Coordinates of C-alpha atoms in Angstrom, one line a residue:
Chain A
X14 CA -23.7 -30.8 31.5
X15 CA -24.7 -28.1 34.0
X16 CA -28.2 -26.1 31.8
X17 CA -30.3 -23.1 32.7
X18 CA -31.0 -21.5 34.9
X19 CA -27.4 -22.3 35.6
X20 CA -24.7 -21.6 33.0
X21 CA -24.5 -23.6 30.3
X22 CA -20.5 -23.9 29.0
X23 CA -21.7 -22.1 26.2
X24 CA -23.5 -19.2 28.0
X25 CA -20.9 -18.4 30.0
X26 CA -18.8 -17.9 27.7
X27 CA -20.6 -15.4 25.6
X28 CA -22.0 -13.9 28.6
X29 CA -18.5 -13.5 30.4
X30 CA -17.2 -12.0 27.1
X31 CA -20.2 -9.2 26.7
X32 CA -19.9 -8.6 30.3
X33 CA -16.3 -6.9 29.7
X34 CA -18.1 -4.5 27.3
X35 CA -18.5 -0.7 29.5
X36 CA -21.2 2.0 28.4
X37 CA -20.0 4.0 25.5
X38 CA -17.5 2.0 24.8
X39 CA -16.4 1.2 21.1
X40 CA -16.2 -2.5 21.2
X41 CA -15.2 -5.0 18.1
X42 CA -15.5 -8.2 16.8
X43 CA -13.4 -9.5 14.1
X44 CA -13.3 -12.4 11.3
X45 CA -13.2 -16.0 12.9
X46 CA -15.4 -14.9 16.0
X47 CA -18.9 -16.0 16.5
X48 CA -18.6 -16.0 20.5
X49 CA -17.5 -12.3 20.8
X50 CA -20.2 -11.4 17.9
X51 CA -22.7 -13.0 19.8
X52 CA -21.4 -11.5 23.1
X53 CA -22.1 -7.7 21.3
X54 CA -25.3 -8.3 19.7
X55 CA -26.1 -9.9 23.0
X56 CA -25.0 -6.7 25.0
X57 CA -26.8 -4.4 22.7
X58 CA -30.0 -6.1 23.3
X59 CA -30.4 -6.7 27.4
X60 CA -27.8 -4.2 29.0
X61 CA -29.1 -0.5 30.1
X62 CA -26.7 1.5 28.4
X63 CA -25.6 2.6 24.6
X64 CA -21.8 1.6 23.3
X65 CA -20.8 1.2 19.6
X66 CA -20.8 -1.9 17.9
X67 CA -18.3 -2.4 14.7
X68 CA -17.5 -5.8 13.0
X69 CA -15.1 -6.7 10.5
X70 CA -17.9 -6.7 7.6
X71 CA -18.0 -2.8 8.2
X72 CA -21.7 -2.9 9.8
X73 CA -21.6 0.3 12.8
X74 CA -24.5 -0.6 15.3
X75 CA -26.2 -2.6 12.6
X76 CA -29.4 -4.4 13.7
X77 CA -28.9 -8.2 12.0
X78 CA -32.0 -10.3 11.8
X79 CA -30.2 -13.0 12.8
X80 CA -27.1 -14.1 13.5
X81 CA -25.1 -15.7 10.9
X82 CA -22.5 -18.6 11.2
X83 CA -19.4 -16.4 9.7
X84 CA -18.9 -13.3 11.8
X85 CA -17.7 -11.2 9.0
X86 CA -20.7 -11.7 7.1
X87 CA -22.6 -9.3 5.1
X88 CA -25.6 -10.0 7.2
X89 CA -23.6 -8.2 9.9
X90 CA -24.2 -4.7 8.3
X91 CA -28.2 -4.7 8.1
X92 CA -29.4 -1.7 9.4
X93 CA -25.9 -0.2 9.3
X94 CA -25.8 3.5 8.7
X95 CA -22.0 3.5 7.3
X96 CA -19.7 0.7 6.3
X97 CA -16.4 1.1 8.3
X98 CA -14.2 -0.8 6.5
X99 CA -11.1 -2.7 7.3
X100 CA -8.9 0.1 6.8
X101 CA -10.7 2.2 9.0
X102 CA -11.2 0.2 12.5
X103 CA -7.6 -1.1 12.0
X104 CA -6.5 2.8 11.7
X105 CA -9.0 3.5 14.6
X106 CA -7.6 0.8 16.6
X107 CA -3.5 1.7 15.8
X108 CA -4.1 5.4 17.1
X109 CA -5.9 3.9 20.8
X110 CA -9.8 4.7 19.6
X111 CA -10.8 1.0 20.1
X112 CA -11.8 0.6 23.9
X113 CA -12.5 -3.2 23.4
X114 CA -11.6 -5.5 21.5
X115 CA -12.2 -9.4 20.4
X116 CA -9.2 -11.7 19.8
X117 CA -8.6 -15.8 19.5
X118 CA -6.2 -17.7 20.1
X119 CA -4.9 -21.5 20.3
X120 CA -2.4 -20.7 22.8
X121 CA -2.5 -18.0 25.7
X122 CA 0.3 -17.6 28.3
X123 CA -0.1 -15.9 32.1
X124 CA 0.8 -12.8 30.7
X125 CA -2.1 -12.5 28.3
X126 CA 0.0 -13.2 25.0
X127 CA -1.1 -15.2 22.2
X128 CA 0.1 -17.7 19.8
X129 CA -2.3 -18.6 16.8
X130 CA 0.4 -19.1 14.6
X131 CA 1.8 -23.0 14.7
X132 CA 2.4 -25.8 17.2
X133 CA 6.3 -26.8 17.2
X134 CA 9.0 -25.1 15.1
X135 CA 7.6 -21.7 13.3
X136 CA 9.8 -22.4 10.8
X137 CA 9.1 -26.6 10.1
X138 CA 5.4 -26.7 11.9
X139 CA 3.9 -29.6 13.9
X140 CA 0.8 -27.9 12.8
X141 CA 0.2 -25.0 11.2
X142 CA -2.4 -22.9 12.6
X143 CA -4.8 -20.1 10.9
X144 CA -2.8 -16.9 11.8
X145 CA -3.3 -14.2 14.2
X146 CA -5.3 -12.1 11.6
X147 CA -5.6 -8.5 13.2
X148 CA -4.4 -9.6 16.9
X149 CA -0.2 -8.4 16.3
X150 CA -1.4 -5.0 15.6
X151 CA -4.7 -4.9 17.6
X152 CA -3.3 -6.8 21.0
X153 CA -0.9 -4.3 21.9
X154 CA -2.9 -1.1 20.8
X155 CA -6.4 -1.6 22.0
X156 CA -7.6 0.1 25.1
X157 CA -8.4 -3.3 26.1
X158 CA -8.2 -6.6 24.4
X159 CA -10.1 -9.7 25.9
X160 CA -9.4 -13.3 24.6
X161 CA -11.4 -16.4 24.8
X162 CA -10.9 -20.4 24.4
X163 CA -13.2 -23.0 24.1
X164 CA -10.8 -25.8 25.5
X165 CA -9.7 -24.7 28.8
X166 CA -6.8 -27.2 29.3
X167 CA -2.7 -27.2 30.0
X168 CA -1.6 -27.4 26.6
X169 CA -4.3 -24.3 25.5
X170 CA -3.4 -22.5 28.6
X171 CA 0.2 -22.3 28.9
X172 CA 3.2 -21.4 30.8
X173 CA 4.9 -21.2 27.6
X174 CA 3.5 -20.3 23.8
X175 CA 5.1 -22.4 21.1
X176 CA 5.4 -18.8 19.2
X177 CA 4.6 -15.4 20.6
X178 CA 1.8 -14.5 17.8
X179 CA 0.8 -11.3 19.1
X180 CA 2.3 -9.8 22.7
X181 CA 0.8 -6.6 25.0
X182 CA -1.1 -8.5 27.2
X183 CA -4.6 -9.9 27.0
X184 CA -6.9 -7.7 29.4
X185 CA -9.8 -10.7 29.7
X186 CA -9.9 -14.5 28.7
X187 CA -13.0 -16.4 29.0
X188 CA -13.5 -19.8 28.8
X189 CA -16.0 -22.2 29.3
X190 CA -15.0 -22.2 33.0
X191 CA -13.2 -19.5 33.8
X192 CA -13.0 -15.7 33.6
X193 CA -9.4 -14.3 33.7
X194 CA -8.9 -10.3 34.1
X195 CA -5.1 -8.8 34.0
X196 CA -3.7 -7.8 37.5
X197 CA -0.1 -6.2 38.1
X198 CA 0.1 -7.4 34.8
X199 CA -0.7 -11.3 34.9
X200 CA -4.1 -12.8 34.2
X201 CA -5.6 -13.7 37.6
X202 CA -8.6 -15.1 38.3
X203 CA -12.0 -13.4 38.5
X204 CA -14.6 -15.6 38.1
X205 CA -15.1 -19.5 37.8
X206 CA -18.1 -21.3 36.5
X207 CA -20.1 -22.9 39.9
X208 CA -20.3 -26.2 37.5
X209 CA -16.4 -26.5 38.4
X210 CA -14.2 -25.7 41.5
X211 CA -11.5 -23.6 41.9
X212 CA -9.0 -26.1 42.1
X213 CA -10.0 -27.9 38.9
X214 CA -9.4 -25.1 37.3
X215 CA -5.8 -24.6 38.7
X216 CA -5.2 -28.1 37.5
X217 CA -6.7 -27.5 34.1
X218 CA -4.6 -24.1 33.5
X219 CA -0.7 -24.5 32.6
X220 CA -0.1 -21.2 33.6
X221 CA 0.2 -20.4 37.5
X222 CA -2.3 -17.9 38.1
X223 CA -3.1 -15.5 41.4
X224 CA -7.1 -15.7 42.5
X225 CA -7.2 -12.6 45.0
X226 CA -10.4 -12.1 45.0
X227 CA -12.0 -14.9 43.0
X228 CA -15.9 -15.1 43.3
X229 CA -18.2 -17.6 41.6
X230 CA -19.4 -16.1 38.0
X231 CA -22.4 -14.4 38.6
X232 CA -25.4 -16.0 37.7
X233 CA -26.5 -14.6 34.3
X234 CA -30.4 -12.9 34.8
X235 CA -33.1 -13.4 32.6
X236 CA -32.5 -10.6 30.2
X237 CA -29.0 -12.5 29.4
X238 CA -30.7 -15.6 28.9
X239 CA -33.5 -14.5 26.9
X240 CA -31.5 -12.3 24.7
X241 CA -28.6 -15.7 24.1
X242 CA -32.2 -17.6 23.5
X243 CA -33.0 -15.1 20.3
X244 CA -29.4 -15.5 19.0
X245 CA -29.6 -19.0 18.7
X246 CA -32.8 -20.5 18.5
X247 CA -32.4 -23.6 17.4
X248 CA -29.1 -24.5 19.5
X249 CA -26.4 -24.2 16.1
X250 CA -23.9 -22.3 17.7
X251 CA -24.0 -23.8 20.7
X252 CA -23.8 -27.2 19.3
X253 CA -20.4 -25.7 16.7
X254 CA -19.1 -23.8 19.3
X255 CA -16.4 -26.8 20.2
X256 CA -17.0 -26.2 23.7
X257 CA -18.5 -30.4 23.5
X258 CA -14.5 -30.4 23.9
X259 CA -15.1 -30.7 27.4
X260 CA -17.8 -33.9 28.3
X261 CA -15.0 -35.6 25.8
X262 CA -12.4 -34.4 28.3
X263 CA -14.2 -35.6 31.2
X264 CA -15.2 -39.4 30.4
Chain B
X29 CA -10.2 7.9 -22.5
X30 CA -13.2 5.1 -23.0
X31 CA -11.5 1.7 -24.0
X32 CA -13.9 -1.6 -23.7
X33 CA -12.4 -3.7 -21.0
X34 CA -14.7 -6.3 -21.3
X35 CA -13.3 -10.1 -22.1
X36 CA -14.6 -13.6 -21.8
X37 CA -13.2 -15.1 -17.7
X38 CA -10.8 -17.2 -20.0
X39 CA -9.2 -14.1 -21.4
X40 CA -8.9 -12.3 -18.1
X41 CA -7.7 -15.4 -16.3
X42 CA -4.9 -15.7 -19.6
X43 CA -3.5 -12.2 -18.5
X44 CA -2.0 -13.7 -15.3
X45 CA 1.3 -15.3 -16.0
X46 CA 3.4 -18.3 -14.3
X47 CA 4.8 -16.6 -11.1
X48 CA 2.6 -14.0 -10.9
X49 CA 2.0 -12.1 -7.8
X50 CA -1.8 -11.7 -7.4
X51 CA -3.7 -9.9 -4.5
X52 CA -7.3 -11.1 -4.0
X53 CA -10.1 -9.1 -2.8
X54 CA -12.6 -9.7 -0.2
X55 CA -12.2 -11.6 3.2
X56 CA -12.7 -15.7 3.6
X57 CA -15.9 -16.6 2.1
X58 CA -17.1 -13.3 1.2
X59 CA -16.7 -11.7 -2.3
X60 CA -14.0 -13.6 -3.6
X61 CA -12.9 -13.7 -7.1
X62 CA -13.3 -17.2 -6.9
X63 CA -14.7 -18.1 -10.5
X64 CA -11.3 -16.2 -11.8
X65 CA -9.2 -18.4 -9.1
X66 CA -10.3 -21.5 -10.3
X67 CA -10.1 -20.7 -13.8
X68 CA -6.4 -20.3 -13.2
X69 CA -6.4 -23.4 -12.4
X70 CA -8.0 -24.7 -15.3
X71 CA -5.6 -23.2 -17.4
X72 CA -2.9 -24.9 -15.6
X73 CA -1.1 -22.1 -13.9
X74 CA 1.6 -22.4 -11.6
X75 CA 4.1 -20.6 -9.1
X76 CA 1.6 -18.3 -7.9
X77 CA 1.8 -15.7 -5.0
X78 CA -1.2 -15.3 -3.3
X79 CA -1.2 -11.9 -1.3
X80 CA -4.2 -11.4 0.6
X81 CA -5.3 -10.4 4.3
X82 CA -7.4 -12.9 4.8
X83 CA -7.9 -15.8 2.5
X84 CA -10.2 -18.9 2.7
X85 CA -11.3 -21.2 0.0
X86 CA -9.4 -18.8 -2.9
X87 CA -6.0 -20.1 -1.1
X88 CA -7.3 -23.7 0.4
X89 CA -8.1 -24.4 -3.3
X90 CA -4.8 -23.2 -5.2
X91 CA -3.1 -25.0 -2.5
X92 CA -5.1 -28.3 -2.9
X93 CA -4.2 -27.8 -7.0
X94 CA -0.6 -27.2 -6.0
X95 CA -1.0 -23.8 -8.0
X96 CA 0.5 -21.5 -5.4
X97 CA 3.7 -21.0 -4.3
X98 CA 3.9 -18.5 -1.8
X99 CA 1.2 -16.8 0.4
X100 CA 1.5 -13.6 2.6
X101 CA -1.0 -13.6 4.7
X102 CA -2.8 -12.9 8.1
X103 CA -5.6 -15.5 8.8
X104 CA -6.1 -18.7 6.7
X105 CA -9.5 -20.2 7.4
X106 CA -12.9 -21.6 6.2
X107 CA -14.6 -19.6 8.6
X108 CA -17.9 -20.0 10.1
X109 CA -18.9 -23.3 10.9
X110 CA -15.4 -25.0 9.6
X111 CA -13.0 -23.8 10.6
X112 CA -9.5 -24.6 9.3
X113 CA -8.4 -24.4 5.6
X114 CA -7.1 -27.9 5.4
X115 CA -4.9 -27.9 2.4
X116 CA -3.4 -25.1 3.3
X117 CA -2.6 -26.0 6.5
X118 CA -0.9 -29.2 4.5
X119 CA 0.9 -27.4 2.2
X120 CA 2.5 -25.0 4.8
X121 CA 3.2 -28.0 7.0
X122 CA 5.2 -30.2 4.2
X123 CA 6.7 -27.4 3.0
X124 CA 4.9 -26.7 -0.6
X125 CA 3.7 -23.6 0.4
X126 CA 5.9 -20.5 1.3
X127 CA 4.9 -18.4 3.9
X128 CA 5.2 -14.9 4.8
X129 CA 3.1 -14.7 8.1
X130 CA 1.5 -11.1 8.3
X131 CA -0.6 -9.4 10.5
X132 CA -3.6 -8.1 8.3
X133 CA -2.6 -4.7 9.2
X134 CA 1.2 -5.0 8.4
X135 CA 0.2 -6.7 5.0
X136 CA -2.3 -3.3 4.8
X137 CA 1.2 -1.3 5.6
X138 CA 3.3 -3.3 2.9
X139 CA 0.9 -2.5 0.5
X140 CA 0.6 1.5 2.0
X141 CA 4.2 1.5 0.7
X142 CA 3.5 0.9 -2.4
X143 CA 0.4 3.1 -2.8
X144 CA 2.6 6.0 -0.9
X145 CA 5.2 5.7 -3.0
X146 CA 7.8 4.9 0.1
X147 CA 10.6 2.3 0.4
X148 CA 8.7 1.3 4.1
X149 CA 6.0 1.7 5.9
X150 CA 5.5 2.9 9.8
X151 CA 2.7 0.5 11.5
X152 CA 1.6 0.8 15.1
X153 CA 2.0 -2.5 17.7
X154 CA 3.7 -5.2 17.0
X155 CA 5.7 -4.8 19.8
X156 CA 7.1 -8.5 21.5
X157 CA 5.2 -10.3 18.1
X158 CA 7.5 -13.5 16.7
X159 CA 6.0 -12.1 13.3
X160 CA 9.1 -9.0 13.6
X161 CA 11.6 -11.9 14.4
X162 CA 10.7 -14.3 11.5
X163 CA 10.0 -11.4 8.8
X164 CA 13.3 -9.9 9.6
X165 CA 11.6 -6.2 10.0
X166 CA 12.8 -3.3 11.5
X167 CA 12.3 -1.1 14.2
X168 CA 13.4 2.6 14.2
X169 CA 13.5 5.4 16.8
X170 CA 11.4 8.5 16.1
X171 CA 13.6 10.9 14.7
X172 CA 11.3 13.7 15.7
X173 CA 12.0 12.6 19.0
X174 CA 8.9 10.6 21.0
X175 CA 10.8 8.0 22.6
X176 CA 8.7 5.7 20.6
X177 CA 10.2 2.7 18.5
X178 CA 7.9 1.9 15.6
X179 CA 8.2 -1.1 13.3
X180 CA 8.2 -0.6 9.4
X181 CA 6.8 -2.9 6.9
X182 CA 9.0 -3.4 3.3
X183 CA 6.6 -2.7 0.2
X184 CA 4.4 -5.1 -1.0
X185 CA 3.6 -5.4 -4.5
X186 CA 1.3 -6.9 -6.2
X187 CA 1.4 -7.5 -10.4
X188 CA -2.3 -8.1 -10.3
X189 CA -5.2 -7.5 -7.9
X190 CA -7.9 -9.3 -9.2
X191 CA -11.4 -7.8 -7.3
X192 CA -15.1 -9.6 -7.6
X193 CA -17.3 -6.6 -7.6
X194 CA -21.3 -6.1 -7.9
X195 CA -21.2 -4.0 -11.2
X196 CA -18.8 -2.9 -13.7
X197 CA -19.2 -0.9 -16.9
X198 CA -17.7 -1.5 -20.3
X199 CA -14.5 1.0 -19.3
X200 CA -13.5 -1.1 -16.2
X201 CA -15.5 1.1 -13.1
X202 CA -16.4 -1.2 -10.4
X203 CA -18.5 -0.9 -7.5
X204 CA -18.9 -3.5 -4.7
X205 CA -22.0 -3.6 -1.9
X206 CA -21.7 -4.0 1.3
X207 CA -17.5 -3.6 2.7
X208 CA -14.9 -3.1 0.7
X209 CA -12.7 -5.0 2.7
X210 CA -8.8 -4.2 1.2
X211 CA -9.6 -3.8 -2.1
X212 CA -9.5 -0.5 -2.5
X213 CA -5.6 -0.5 -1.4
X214 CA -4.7 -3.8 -3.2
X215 CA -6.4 -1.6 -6.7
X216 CA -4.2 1.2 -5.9
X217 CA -1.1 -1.0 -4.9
X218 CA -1.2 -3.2 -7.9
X219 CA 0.7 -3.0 -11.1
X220 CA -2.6 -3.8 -13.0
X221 CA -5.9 -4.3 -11.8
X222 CA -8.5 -7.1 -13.1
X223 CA -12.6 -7.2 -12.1
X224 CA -15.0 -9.7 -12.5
X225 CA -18.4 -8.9 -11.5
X226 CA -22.0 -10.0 -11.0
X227 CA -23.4 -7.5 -13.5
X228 CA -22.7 -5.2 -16.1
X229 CA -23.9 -1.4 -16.2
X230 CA -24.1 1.3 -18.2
X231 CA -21.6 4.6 -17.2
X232 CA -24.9 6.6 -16.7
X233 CA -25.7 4.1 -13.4
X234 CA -22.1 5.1 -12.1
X235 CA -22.4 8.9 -13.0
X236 CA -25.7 9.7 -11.1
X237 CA -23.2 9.0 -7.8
X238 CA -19.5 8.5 -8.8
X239 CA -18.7 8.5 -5.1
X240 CA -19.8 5.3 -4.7
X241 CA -17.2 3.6 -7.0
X242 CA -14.5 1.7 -5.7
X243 CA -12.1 1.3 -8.6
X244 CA -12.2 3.8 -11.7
X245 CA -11.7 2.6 -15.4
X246 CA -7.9 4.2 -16.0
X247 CA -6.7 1.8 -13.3
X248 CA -8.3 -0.9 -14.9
X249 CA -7.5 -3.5 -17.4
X250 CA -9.5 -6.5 -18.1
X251 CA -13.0 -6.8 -17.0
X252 CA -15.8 -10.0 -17.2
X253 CA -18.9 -10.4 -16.5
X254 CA -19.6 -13.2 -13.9
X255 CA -22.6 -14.1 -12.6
X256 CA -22.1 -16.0 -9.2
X257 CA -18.2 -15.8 -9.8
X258 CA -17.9 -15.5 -5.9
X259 CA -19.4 -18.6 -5.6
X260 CA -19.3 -20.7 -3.4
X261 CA -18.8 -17.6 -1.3
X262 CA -21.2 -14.9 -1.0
X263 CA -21.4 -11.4 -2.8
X264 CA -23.9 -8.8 -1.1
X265 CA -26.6 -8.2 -1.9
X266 CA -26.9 -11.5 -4.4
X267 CA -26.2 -14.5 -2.7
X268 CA -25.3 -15.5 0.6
X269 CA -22.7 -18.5 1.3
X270 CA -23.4 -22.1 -0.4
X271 CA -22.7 -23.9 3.4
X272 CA -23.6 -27.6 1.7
X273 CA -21.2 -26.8 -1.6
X274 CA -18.7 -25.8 1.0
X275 CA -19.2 -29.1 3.2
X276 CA -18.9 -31.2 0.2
X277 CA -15.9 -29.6 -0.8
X278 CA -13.8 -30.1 2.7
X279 CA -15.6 -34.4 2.9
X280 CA -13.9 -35.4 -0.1
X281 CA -10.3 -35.4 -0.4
X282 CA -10.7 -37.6 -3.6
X283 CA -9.3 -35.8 -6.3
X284 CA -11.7 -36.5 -9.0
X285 CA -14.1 -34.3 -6.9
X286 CA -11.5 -31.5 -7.5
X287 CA -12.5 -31.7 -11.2
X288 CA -16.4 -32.3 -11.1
X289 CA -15.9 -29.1 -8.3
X290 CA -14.4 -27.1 -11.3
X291 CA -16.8 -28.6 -13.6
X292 CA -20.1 -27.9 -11.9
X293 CA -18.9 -24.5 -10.7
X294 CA -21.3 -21.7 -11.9
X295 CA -19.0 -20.1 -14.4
X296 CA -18.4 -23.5 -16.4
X297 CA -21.5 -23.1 -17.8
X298 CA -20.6 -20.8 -19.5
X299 CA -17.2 -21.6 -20.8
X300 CA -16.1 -20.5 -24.3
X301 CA -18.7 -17.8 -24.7
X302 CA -17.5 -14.4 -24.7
X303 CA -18.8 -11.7 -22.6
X304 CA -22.2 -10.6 -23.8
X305 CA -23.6 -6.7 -23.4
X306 CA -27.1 -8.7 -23.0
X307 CA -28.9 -8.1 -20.0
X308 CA -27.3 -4.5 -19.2
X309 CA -28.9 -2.3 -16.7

C-alpha cells in the first residue's frame, strides 16, 4: 500500500472529501459518517478560511478533543455554543441553507443517485441494508451533496442501483481512488489516486464515466497530513475504515 | 396539577401493551431508553411497533427477542466501529420484521401531522426516491400556484414515546443534555409519554430555568428513575458508549447470552425495588 508522503487510501479519502468544503460554507456530517466527520474537523484545522461546521449530535463549530468512533456522538458538541438539533439542520437543509452536505451509500449510479436501501427485491431482500437515513430528503435539497465509498468496485459503482434510495444527483463521490465531480449532470472524473491509473479505474467503475479534464489528485501538503495525523493517532480509523477492502481485492 | 409520576422500570414497562406502537428517543447508541426496552422483553411482550428515526441496539435487540413486529424507520445500524444491526437485518430479510422504510425527515413529517393536527404532512425532496413508490405517498401541486409538486407524509402516531432523559422530577418534567435528537416531537406526537432517567430532581432545579426542559409534567405519565438505563449506549454528560459490552453482544449469537445480557444489565440489579426519592438533588 502506497504511505506518506503519498496518499494513503485512507487519506485520500478524507482529504478528497474536506477538499469539496468552500469558505463560509455550512457544511454537515450526519450519523453513520466517520470519513466526512473527519474530513470537517480536518478542514477546520489546516485550511485558511472560516465555514460552519454542524453534525448530527447538534455541536455548531464545536472543538472535540478527539475524535470519536460514532459520528453522532455527544463528544461532537464540546465547545459547542448551541445544540442544533435534528429538527433544525433537517429544516435548514429542506429550505436550500445547507451548502454541503455528507451522504453514504452502498450503491451509487453515473448520475449521482444512491441506493442504501437493499440488494435484490425491495420488497423480498437479498440483503437488507441500513437505510438512507437523512439522504431522500437531504440529496435532492442540499446546495451540494458529496458521497463517498470505501470499495470502489462494479457492483458499488453501478450502471444500475438495485433501488433508487435517494435521487437529485450526487455533486462529489470520493473513494479510495477516485474523485468524481457532476458535469452536464453525470459524475465525471476529476481526480484519481497516482497509486492507480486511469484505466484501472474505468475497469473498476460500472458506470461509464467522461474524464475531461482528469488530473492526478493533488498531493495533500503537510498541513493535511499533520492535521489527519492528530485525528487519528494511533491508526483506529484508518485500520476500521474498510478501505483494507482493497489489498483483499488485489491478491 | 402535581401528581407523582414516579414508578419502579417494571411498572412503567407494564403500561406498554401487546401491539403497542412505541417511538423511542435518542439516535443509535446514544440516549436510548434501553433499560425500559429490554425490560419489555423481560416481561414477555410482543407485536411491537418500533417507530424511530434512527434505531440501533433498542431495535437489533427486540428483533433478536422476536418482540417487534413492525419498524418505521430511517437508518438501522450499530454505528461507529460496527456497523450493521445484524438481527435486524435478519429479521427484515426472512420476513419477521415489517418495514416501513422512511427517510428520517419524512418519519419527522409523519409525526409533524400529528403534532399539527393535520391529515398529512408537506415535506421537501424526495423527488425520484423508491421510498414514494413503496410507501404509496402522494404528491400534490401547489394550489397557490408555484409549479412545485411536493410529497406529503400520512400521520404517524405513536401510543407511547418512551424518552431516557438526564433528570426528571417527581411530576414527570424531563430534561436531556446534550441534543435532543426527535424527542421533543415524538413527546408531542404521542398519545402518552413515558421517561426514564439517570436522576431525580427536585421542581426547584427545573424552575431556576424552565427553558431548558424538554418535556413538561402534564404530558407525562409514568416516570422511573434509572441509573445507566441507556446503557450500553451513552447519555451525556454521564457515560460514554460501553464499545467491549457492545462487541460482546454482536460475537455471540448463542442465545443463552441473550439472557445473562438481560441479567447483568445495569438495571437488573435493581429489580423488584421501587423507585426511591433517596439521593435527590
Amino acid at each position: 500500500m502506497t504511505e506518506e508522503p503519498f496518499f494513503s487510501l485512507f487519506a485520500h479519502l478524507v482529504i478528497g472529501l474536506a477538499r469539496f468544503i468552500r469558505p463560509d460554507e455550512i457544511a454537515f456530517s450526519g450519523v453513520n459518517s466517520t470519513l466526512p466527520m473527519l474530513a470537517c474537523l480536518l478542514a477546520r484545522q489546516c485550511y485558511n478560511f472560516s465555514f460552519t461546521y454542524l453534525n448530527v449530535a447538534g455541536g455548531v463549530d464545536p472543538e472535540p478533543a478527539h475524535a470519536p468512533l460514532s459520528s453522532s456522538d455527544p463528544i461532537l458538541t464540546q465547545g459547542s455554543c448551541s445544540i442544533f438539533a435534528n429538527e433544525d439542520f433537517y429544516d435548514l437543509c429542506c429550505r436550500g441553507g445547507m451548502d454541503i452536505c455528507f451522504l453514504g451509500a452502498a450503491q451509487v449510479d453515473g448520475k449521482g443517485n444512491t441506493n442504501l436501501s437493499c440488494i435484490g427485491d425491495w420488497h423480498a431482500p437479498k440483503v437488507r441494508l441500513p437505510g438512507g437515513g437523512g439522504a431522500p430528503v437531504m440529496l435532492p435539497t442540499a446546495r451540494r451533496a458529496v458521497g463517498w465509498r470505501t470499495e470502489h468496485s462494479p457492483r458499488t459503482l453501478v450502471e444500475r442501483l438495485d433501488f433508487t434510495t435517494a435521487a437529485g444527483g450526487l455533486h462529489g463521490l470520493v473513494t479510495p481512488y477516485a474523485v468524481f465531480e457532476k458535469t452536464d449532470g453525470c459524475l465525471a472524473l476529476k481526480h484519481w489516486n497516482p497509486a492507480v491509473s486511469p484505466e484501472e479505474i474505468r475497469r473498476r467503475t460500472g458506470f461509464a464515466f467522461d474524464a475531461p479534464q482528469a488530473t492526478p489528485s493533488p498531493k495533500p501538503d503537510q498541513r493535511e497530513l499533520s492535521a489527519l495525523r492528530r485525528l487519528d493517532p494511533e491508526g483506529v480509523f484508518a485500520a476500521g475504515s474498510g478501505i483494507r477492502l482493497w489489498s483483499e481485492e488485489k491478491t | 396539577m402535581n401528581r407523582e409520576k414516579l414508578v419502579s422500570l417494571q411498572e412503567l414497562a407494564a403500561m406498554i401493551p401487546d401491539g403497542a406502537r412505541l417511538a423511542l428517543g435518542g439516535s443509535f447508541l446514544h440516549r436510548g431508553p434501553f433499560a425500559l426496552v429490554r425490560e419489555l422483553i423481560r416481561q414477555g411482550r410482543r407485536g411491537l411497533e418500533i417507530i424511530k428515526q434512527s434505531p440501533g441496539y433498542d431495535l437489533d435487540l427486540l428483533c433478536r427477542c422476536g418482540v417487534a413486529a413492525k419498524a418505521s424507520c430511517g437508518i438501522v445500524a450499530l454505528e461507529g466501529p460496527f456497523g450493521i444491526a445484524p438481527w435486524y437485518r435478519k429479521a427484515v430479510e426472512e420476513g419477521n420484521l415489517t418495514l416501513e422504510e422512511h427517510s428520517c425527515a419524512t418519519l419527522a413529517a409523519g409525526l409533524r401531522a400529528v403534532v399539527f393536527g393535520v391529515p398529512f404532512q408537506p415535506v421537501a425532496g424526495l423527488h425520484g426516491s423508491d421510498l414514494a413508490r413503496v410507501n404509496h405517498w402522494a404528491c400534490l401541486p401547489d394550489p397557490y400556484g408555484s409549479g412545485r409538486d411536493t410529497w406529503v407524509i400520512p400521520p404517524v402516531r405513536p401510543d407511547f414515546a418512551v424518552i431516557h432523559a438526564a433528570e426528571v422530577t417527581a411530576a414527570g418534567d424531563a430534561r436531556v443534555w446534550g441534543t435532543p435528537n426527535w424527542d421533543r416531537l415524538m413527546t408531542r406526537a404521542a398519545e402518552s409519554v413515558l421517561i426514564t432517567a439517570e436522576r431525580l430532581v427536585q421542581d426547584s432545579f427545573f424552575s431556576e430555568r424552565p427553558e431548558l426542559t424538554l418535556v413538561p409534567r402534564f404530558l407525562t405519565r409514568g416516570a422511573a428513575v434509572v441509573p445507566h438505563g441507556a446503557w450500553p449506549g451513552s447519555c451525556t454528560p454521564f457515560y460514554g458508549v460501553d464499545y467491549p459490552a457492545l462487541e460482546e453482544y454482536l460475537r455471540r449469537p448463542e442465545e443463552t447470552f441473550v439472557r445473562a445480557h438481560l441479567a447483568h444489565a445495569p438495571e437488573a440489579a435493581t429489580q423488584g425495588t421501587v423507585a426511591t426519592r433517596e439521593g435527590q438533588t
